[in-house]
PDB file of C-alpha atoms and ligand atoms in Angstrom:
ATOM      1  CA  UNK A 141       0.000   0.000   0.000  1.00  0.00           C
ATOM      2  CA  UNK A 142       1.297   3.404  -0.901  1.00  0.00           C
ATOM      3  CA  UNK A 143       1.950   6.173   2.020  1.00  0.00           C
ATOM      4  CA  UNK A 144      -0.737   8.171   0.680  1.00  0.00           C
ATOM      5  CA  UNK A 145      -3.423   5.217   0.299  1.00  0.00           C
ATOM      6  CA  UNK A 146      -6.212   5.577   3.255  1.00  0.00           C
ATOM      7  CA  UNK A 147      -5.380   3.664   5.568  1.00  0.00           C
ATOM      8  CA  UNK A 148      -6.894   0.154   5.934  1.00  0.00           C
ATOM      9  CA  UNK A 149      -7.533  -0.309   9.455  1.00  0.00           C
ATOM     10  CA  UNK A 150      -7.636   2.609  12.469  1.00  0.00           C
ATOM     11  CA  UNK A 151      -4.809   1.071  14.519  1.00  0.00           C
ATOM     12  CA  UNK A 152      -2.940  -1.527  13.200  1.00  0.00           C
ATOM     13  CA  UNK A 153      -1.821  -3.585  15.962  1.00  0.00           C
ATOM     14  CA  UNK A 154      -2.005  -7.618  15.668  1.00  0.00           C
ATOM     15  CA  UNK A 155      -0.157  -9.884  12.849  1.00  0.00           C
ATOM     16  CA  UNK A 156      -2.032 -12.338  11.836  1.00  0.00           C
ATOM     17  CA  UNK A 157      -1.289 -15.308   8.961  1.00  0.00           C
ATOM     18  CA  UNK A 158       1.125 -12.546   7.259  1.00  0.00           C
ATOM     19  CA  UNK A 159      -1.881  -9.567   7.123  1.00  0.00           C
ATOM     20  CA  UNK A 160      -2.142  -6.792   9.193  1.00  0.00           C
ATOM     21  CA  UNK A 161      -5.031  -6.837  11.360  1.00  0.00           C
ATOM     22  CA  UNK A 162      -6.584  -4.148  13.974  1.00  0.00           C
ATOM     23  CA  UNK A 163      -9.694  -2.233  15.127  1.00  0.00           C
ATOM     24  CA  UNK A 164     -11.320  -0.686  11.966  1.00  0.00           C
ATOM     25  CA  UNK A 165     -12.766   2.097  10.770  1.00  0.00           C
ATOM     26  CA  UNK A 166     -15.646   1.101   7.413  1.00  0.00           C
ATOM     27  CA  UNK A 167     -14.444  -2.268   7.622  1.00  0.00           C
ATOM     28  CA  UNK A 168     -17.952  -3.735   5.939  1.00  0.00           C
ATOM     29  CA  UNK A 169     -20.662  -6.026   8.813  1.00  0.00           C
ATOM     30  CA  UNK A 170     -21.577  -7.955   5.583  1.00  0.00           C
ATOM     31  CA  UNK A 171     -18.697  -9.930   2.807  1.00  0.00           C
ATOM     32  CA  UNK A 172     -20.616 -12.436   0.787  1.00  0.00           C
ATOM     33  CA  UNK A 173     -18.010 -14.621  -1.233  1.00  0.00           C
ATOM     34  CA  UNK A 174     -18.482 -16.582  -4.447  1.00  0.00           C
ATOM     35  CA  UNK A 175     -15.979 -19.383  -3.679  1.00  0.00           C
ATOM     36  CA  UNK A 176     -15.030 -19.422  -7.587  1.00  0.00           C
ATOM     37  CA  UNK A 177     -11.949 -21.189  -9.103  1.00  0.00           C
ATOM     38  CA  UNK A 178     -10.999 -24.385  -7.592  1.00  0.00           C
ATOM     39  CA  UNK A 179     -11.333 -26.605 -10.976  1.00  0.00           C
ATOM     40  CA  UNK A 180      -8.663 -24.069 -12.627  1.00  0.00           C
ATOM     41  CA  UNK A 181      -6.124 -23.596  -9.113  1.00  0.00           C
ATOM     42  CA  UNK A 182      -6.567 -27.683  -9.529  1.00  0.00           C
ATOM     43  CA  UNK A 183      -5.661 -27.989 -13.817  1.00  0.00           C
ATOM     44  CA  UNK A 184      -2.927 -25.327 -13.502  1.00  0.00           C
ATOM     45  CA  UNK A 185      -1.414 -27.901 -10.945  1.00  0.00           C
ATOM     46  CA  UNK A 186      -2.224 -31.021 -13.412  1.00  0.00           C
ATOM     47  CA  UNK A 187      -4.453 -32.128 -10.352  1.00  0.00           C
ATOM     48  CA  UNK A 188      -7.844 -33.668 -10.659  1.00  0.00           C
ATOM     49  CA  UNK A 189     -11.128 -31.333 -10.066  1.00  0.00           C
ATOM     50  CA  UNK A 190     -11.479 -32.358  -6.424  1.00  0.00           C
ATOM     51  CA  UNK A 191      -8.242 -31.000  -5.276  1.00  0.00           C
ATOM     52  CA  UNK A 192      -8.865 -27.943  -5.712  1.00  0.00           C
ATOM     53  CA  UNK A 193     -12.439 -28.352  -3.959  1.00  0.00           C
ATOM     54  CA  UNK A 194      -9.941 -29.714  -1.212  1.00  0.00           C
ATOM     55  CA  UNK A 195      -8.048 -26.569  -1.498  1.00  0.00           C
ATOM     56  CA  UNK A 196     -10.815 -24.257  -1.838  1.00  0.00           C
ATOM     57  CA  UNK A 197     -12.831 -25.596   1.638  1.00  0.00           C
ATOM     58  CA  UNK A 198      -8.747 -24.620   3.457  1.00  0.00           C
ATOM     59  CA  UNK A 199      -9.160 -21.301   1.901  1.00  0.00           C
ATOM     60  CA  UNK A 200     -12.770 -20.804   3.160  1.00  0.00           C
ATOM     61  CA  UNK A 201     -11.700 -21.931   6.722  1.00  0.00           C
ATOM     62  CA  UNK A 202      -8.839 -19.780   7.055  1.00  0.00           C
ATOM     63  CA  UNK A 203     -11.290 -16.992   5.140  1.00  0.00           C
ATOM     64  CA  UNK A 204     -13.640 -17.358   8.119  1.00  0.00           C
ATOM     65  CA  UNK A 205     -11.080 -17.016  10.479  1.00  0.00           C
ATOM     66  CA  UNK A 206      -9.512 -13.938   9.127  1.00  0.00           C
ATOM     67  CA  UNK A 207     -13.127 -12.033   8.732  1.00  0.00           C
ATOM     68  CA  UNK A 208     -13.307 -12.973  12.318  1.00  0.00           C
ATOM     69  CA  UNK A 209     -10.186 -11.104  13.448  1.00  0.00           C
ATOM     70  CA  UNK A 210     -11.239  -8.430  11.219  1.00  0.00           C
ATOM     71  CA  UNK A 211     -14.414  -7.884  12.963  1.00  0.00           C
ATOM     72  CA  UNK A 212     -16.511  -8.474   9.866  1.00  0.00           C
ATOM     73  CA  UNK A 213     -19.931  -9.606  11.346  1.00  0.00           C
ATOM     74  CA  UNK A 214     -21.187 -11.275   8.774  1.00  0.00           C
ATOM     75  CA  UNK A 215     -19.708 -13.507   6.147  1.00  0.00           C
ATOM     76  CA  UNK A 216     -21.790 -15.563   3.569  1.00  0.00           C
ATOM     77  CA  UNK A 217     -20.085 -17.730   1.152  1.00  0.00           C
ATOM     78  CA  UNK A 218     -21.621 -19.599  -2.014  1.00  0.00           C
ATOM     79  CA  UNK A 219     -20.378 -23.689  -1.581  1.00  0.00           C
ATOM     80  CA  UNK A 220     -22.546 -25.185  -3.620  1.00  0.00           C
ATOM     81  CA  UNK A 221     -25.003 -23.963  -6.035  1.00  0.00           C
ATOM     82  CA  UNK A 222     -28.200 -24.728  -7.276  1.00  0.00           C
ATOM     83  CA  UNK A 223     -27.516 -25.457 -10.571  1.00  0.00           C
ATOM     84  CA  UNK A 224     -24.431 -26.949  -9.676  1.00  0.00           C
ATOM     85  CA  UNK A 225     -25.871 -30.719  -9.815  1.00  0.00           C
ATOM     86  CA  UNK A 226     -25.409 -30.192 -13.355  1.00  0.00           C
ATOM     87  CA  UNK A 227     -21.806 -31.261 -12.924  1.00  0.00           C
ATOM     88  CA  UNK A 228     -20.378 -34.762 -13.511  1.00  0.00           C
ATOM     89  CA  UNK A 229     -21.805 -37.181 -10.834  1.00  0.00           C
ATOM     90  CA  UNK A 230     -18.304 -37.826 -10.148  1.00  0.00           C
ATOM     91  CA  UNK A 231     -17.367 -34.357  -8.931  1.00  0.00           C
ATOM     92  CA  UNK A 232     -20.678 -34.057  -7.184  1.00  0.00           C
ATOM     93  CA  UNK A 233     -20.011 -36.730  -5.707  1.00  0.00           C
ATOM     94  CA  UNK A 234     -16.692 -35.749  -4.118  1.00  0.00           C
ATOM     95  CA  UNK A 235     -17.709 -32.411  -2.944  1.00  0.00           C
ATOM     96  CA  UNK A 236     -20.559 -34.151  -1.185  1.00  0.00           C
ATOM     97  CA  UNK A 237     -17.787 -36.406   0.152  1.00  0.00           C
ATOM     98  CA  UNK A 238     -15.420 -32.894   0.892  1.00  0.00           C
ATOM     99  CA  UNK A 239     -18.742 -31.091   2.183  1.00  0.00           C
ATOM    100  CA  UNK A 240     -18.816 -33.981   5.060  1.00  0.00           C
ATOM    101  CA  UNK A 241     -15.716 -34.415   5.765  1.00  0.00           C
ATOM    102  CA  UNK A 242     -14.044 -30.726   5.949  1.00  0.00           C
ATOM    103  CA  UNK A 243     -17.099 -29.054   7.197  1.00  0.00           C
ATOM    104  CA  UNK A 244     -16.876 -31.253  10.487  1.00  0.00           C
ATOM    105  CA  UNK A 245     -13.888 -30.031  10.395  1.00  0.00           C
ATOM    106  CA  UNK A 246     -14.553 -26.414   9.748  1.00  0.00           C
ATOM    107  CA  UNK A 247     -17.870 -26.448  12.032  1.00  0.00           C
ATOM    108  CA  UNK A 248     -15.155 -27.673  14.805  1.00  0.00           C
ATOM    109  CA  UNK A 249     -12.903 -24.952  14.446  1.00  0.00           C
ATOM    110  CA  UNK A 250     -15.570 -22.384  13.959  1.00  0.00           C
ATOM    111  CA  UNK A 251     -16.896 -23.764  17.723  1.00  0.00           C
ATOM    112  CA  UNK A 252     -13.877 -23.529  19.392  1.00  0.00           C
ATOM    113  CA  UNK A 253     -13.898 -19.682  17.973  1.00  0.00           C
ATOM    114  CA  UNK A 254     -17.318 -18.867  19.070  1.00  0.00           C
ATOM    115  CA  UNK A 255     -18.586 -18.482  15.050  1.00  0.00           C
ATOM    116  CA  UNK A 256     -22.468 -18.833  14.646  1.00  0.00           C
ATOM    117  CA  UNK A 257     -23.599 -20.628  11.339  1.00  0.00           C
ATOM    118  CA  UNK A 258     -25.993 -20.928   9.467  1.00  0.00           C
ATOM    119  CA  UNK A 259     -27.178 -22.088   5.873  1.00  0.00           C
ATOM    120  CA  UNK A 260     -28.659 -21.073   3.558  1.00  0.00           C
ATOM    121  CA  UNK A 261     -30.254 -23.681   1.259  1.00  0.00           C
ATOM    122  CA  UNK A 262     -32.382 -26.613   1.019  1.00  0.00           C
ATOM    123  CA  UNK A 263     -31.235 -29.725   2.077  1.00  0.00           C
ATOM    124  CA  UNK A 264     -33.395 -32.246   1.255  1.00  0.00           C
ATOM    125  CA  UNK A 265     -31.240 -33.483  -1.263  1.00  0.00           C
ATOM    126  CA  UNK A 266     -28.219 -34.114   0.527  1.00  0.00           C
ATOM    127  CA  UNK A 267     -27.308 -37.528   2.449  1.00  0.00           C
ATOM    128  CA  UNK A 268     -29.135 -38.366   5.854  1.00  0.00           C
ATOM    129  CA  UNK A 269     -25.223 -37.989   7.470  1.00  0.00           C
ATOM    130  CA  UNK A 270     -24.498 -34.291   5.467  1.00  0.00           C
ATOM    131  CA  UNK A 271     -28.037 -33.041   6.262  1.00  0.00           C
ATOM    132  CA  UNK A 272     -28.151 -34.402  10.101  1.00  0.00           C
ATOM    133  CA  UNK A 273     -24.467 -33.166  10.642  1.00  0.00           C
ATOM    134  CA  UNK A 274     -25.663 -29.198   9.521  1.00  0.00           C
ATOM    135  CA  UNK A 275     -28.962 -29.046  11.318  1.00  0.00           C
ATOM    136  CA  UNK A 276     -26.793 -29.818  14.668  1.00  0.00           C
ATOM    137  CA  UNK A 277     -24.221 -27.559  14.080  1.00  0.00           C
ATOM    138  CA  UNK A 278     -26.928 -24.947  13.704  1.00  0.00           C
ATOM    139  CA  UNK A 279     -28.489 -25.991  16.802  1.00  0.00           C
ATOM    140  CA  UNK A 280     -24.974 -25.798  18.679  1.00  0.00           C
ATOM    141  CA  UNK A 281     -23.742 -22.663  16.768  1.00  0.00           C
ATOM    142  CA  UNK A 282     -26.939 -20.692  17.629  1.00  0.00           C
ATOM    143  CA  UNK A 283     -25.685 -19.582  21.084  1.00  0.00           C
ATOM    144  CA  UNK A 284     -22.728 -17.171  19.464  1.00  0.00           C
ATOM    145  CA  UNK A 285     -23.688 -14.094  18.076  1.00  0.00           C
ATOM    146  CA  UNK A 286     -20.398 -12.068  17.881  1.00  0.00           C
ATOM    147  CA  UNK A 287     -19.407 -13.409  14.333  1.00  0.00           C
ATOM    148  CA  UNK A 288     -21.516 -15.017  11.468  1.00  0.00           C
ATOM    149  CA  UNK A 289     -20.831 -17.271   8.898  1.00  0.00           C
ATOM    150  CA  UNK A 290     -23.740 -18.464   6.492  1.00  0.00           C
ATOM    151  CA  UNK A 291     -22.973 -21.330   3.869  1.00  0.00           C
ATOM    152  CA  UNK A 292     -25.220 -21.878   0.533  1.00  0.00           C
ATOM    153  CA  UNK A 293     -25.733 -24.969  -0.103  1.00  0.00           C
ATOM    154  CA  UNK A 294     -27.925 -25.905  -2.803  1.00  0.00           C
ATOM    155  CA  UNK A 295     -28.488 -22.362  -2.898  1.00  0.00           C
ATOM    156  CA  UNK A 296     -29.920 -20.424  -5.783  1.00  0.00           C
ATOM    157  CA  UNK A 297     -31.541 -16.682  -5.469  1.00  0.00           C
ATOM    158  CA  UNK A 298     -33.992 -17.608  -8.095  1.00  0.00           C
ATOM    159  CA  UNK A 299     -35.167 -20.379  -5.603  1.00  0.00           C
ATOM    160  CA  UNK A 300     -34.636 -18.624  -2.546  1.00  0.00           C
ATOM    161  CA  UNK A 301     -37.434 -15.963  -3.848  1.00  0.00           C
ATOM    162  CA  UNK A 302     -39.613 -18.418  -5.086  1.00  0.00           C
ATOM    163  CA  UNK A 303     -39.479 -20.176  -1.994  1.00  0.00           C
ATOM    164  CA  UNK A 304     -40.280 -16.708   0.086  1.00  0.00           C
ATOM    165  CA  UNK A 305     -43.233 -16.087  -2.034  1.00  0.00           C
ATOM    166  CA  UNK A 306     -44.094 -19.701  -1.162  1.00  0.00           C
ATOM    167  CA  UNK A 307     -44.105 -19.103   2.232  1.00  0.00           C
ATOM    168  CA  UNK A 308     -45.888 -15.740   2.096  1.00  0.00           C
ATOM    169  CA  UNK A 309     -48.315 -17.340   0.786  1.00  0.00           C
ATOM    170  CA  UNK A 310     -48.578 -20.102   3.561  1.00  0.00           C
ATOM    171  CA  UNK A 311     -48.751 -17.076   6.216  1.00  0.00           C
ATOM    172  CA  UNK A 312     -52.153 -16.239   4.660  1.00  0.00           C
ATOM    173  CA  UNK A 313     -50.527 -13.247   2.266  1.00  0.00           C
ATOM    174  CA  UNK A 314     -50.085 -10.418   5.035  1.00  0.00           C
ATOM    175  CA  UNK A 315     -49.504  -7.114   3.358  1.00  0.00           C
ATOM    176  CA  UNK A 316     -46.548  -7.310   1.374  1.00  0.00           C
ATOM    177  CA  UNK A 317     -43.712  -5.165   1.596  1.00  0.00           C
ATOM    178  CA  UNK A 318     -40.161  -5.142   0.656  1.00  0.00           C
ATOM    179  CA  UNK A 319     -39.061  -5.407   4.307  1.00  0.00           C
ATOM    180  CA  UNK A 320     -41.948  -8.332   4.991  1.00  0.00           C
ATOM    181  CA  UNK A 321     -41.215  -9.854   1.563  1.00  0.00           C
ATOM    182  CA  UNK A 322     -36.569  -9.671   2.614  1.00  0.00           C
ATOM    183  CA  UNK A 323     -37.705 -11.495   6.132  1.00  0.00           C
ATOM    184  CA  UNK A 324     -39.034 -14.844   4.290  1.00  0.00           C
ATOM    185  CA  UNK A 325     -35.142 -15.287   2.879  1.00  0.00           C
ATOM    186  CA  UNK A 326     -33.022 -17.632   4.239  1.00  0.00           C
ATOM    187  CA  UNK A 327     -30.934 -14.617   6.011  1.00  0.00           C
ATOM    188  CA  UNK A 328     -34.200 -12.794   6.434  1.00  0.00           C
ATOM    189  CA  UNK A 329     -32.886 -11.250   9.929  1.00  0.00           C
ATOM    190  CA  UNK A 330     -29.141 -10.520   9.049  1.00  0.00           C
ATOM    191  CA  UNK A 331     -28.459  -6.751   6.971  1.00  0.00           C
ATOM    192  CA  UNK A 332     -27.834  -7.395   3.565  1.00  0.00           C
ATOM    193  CA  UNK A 333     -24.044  -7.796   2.391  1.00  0.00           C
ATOM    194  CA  UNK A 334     -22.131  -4.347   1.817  1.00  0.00           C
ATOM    195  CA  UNK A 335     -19.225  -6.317  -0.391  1.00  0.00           C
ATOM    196  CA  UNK A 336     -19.898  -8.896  -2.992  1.00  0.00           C
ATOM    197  CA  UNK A 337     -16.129 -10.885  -3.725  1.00  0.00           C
ATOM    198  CA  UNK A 338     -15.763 -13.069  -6.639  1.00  0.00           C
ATOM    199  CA  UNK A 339     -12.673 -14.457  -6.999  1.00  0.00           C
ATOM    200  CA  UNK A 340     -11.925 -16.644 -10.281  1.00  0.00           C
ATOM    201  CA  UNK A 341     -12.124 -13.875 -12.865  1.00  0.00           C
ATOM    202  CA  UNK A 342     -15.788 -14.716 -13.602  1.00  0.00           C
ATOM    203  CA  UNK A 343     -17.610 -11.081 -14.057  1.00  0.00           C
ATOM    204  CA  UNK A 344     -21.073 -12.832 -12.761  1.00  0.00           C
ATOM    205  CA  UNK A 345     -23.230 -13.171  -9.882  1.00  0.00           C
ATOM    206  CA  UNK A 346     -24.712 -16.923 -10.932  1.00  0.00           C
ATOM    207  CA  UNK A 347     -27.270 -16.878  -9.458  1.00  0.00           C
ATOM    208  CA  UNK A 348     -26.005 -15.880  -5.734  1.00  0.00           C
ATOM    209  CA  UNK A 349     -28.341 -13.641  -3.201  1.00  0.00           C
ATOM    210  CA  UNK A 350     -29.789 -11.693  -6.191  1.00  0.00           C
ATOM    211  CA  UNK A 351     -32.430 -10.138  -4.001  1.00  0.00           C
ATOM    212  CA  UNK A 352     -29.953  -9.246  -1.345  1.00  0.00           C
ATOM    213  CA  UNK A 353     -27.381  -8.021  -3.264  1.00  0.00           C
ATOM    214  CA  UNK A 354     -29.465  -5.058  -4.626  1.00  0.00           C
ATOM    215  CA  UNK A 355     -27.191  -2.104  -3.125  1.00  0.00           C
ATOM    216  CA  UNK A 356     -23.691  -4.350  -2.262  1.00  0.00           C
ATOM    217  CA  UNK A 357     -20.396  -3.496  -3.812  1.00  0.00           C
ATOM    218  CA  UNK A 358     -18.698  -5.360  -6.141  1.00  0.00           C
ATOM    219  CA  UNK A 359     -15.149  -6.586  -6.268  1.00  0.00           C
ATOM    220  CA  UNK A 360     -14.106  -9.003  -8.865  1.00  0.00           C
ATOM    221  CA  UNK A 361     -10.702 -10.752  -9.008  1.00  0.00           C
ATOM    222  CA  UNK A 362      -8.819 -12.872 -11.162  1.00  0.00           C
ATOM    223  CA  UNK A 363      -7.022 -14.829  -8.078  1.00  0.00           C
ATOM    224  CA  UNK A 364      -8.553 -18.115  -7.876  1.00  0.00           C
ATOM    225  CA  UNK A 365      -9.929 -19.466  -4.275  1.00  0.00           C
ATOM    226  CA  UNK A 366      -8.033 -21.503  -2.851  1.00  0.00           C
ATOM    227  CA  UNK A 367      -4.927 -18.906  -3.535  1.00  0.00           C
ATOM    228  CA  UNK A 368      -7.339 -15.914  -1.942  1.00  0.00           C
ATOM    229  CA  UNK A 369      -5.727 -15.277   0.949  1.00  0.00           C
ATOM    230  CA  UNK A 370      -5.640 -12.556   3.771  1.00  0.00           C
ATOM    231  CA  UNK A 371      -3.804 -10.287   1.582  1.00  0.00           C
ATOM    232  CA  UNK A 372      -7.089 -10.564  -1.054  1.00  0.00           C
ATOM    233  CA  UNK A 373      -8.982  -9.686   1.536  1.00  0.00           C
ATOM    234  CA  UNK A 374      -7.446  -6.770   2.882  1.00  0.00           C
ATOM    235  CA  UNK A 375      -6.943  -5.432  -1.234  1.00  0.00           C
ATOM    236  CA  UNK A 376     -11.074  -6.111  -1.261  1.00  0.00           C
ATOM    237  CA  UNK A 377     -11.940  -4.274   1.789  1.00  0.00           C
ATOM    238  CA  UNK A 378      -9.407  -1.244   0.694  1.00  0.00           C
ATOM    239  CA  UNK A 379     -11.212  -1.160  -2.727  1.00  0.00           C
ATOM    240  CA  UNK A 380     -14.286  -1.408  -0.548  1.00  0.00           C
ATOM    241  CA  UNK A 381     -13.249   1.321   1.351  1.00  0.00           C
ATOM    242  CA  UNK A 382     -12.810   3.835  -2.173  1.00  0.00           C
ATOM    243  CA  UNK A 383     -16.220   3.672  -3.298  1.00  0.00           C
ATOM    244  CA  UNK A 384     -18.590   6.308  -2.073  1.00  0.00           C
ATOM    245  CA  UNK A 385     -22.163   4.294  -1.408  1.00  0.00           C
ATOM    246  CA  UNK A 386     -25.066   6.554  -2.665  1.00  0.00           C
ATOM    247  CA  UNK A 387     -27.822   4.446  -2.760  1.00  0.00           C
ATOM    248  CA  UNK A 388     -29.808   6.318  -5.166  1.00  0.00           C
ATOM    249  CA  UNK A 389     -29.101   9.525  -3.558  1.00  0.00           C
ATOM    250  CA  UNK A 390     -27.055  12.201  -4.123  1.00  0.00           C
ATOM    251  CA  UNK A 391     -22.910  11.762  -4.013  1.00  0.00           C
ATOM    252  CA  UNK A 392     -21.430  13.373  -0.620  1.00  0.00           C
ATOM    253  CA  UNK A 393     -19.612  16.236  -2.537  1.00  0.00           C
ATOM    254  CA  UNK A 394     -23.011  17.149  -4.534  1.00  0.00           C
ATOM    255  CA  UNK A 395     -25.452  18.231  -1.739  1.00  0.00           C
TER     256      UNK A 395
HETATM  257  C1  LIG B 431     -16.176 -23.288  -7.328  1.00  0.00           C
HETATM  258  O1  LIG B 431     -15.091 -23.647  -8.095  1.00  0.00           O
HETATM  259  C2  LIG B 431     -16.667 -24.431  -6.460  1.00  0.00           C
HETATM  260  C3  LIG B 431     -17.988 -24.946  -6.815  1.00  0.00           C
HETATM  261  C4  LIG B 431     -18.763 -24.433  -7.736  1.00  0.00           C
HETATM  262  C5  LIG B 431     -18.466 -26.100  -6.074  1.00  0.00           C
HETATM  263  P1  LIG B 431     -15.295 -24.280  -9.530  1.00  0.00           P
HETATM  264  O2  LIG B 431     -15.369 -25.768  -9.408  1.00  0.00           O
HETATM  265  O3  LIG B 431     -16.441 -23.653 -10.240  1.00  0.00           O
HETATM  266  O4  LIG B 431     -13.937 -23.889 -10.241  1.00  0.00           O
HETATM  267  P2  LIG B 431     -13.744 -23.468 -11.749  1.00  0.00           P
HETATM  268  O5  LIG B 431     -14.628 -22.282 -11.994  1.00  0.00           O
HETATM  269  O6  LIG B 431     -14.125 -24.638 -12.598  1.00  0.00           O
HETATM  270  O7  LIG B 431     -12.297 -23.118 -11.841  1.00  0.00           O
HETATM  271  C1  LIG B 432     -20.729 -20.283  -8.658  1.00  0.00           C
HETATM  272  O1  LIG B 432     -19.664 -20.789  -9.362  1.00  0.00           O
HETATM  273  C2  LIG B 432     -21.165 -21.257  -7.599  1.00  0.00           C
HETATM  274  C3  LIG B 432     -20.239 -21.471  -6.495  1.00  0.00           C
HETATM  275  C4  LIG B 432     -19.078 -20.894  -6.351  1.00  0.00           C
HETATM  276  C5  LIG B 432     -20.692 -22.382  -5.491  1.00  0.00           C
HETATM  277  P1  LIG B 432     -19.873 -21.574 -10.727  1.00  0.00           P
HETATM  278  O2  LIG B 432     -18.530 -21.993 -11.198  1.00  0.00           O
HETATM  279  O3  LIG B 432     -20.895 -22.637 -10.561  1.00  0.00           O
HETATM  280  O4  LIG B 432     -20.481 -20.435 -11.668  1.00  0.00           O
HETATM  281  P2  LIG B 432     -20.557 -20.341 -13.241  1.00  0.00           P
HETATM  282  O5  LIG B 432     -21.047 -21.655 -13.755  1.00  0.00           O
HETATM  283  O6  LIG B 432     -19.168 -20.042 -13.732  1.00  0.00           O
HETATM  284  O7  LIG B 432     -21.482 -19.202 -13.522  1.00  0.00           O
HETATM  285 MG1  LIG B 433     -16.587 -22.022 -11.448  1.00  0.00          MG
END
């Protein structure tokens, strides 16, 4: 960072992983992630397709961690998408296979540092094991509140709106506004994300939190996933930091 580039962070003050980390001024409550990439970090390494899935669930561990240190409230990545069953059963079958294995994992070490989770997604279609082994970790999760991580699985916005109107309509249709309409989404209670990332050059939102992405930043970047480290983040959040949020109004220097 250049001496005359705003600062980062107020007081810089704790190294952590290799990034600079400290109490924050405009650091954003909301990152949503689309964890993009892993197939190409894995060919670029003449590995097969599922090592870079293996790669990719370190990165969104270590991801989770950092947003924690950072004092980000709120971080929701995209794991697994709707329309991802389209894939060769083969690699669907070894994320479901990475999904069990690393999230115990993850949901351990997200315990031990107090993280809250939650996801966002049906899943009926996943395995008695995969589908038992989330619904307990958002039982046992649900008593931290400090830091949030969400996880789409079998997540699609198209869906996810569908599935609000559909249960709307099973309250009896109450009077519908945007507000009542945003609380039947699977994050329905958390503010909507300030900072969209997608890493793996894609210039896309596929299908990810399309209603509440209406007013978030975005930062695109050709780094793939699993290579996205803190440094990534920090560059994100700094970008983050330049852009002057108007939401339909006026700019700052205008009024
Ligand atoms: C994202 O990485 C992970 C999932 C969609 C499950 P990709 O598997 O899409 O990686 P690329 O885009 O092929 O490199
Ligand atoms: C989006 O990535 C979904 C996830 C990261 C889980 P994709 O790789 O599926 O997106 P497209 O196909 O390039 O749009
Ligand atoms: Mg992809």
């Amino acid at each position: 960072m250049g001496s005359d580039a705003p600062r980062l962070r107020g007081e810089q003050s704790e190294d952590f992983c290799g990034a600079k980390v400290s109490a924050s001024l405009n650091i954003p409550r909301h990152i949503a992630v689309i964890m993009d990439g892993n197939g190409r970090w894995a060919k670029k390494r003449g590995l097969p397709r599922t090592a870079g899935h293996t790669a990719g669930a370190d990165s969104f561990r270590r991801a989770a961690r950092y947003c924690r240190k950072l004092g980000v409230e709120y971080l929701t990545v995209y794991a697994f998408s709707t329309e991802n069953w389209k894939r060769p059963e083969d690699e669907v079958a070894g994320i479901m296979g990475l999904l069990e294995r690393y999230l115990r994992q993850a949901l351990r070490d997200m315990e031990k540092e107090k993280i809250r989770i939650r996801i966002f997604g049906d899943l009926a279609p996943f395995s008695d094991k995969l589908r038992t082994m989330c619904q307990e970790c958002v039982e046992r999760s649900k008593v931290y509140s400090g830091a949030n991580v969400n996880i789409c699985l079998n997540y699609g916005g198209r869906d996810e709106i569908v599935r609000a109107a559909q249960k709307w309509a099973a309250d009896g249709c109450p009077a519908l506004t945007e507000e009542r309409f945003g609380s039947y989404m699977w994050g329905g209670d958390i503010p909507d994300p300030d900072l969209l990332i997608r890493p793996g050059g894609e210039k896309r939102i596929s299908n990810f939190l399309l209603w509440e992405c209406a007013y978030a930043e975005m930062y695109f970047s050709d780094v793939l996933w699993p290579d996205f480290d803190e440094k990534q983040f920090d560059k994100a959040i700094e970008a983050y930091q330049h852009r002057e949020r108007r939401f339909g109004d006026v700019g700052s220097g205008l009024t």
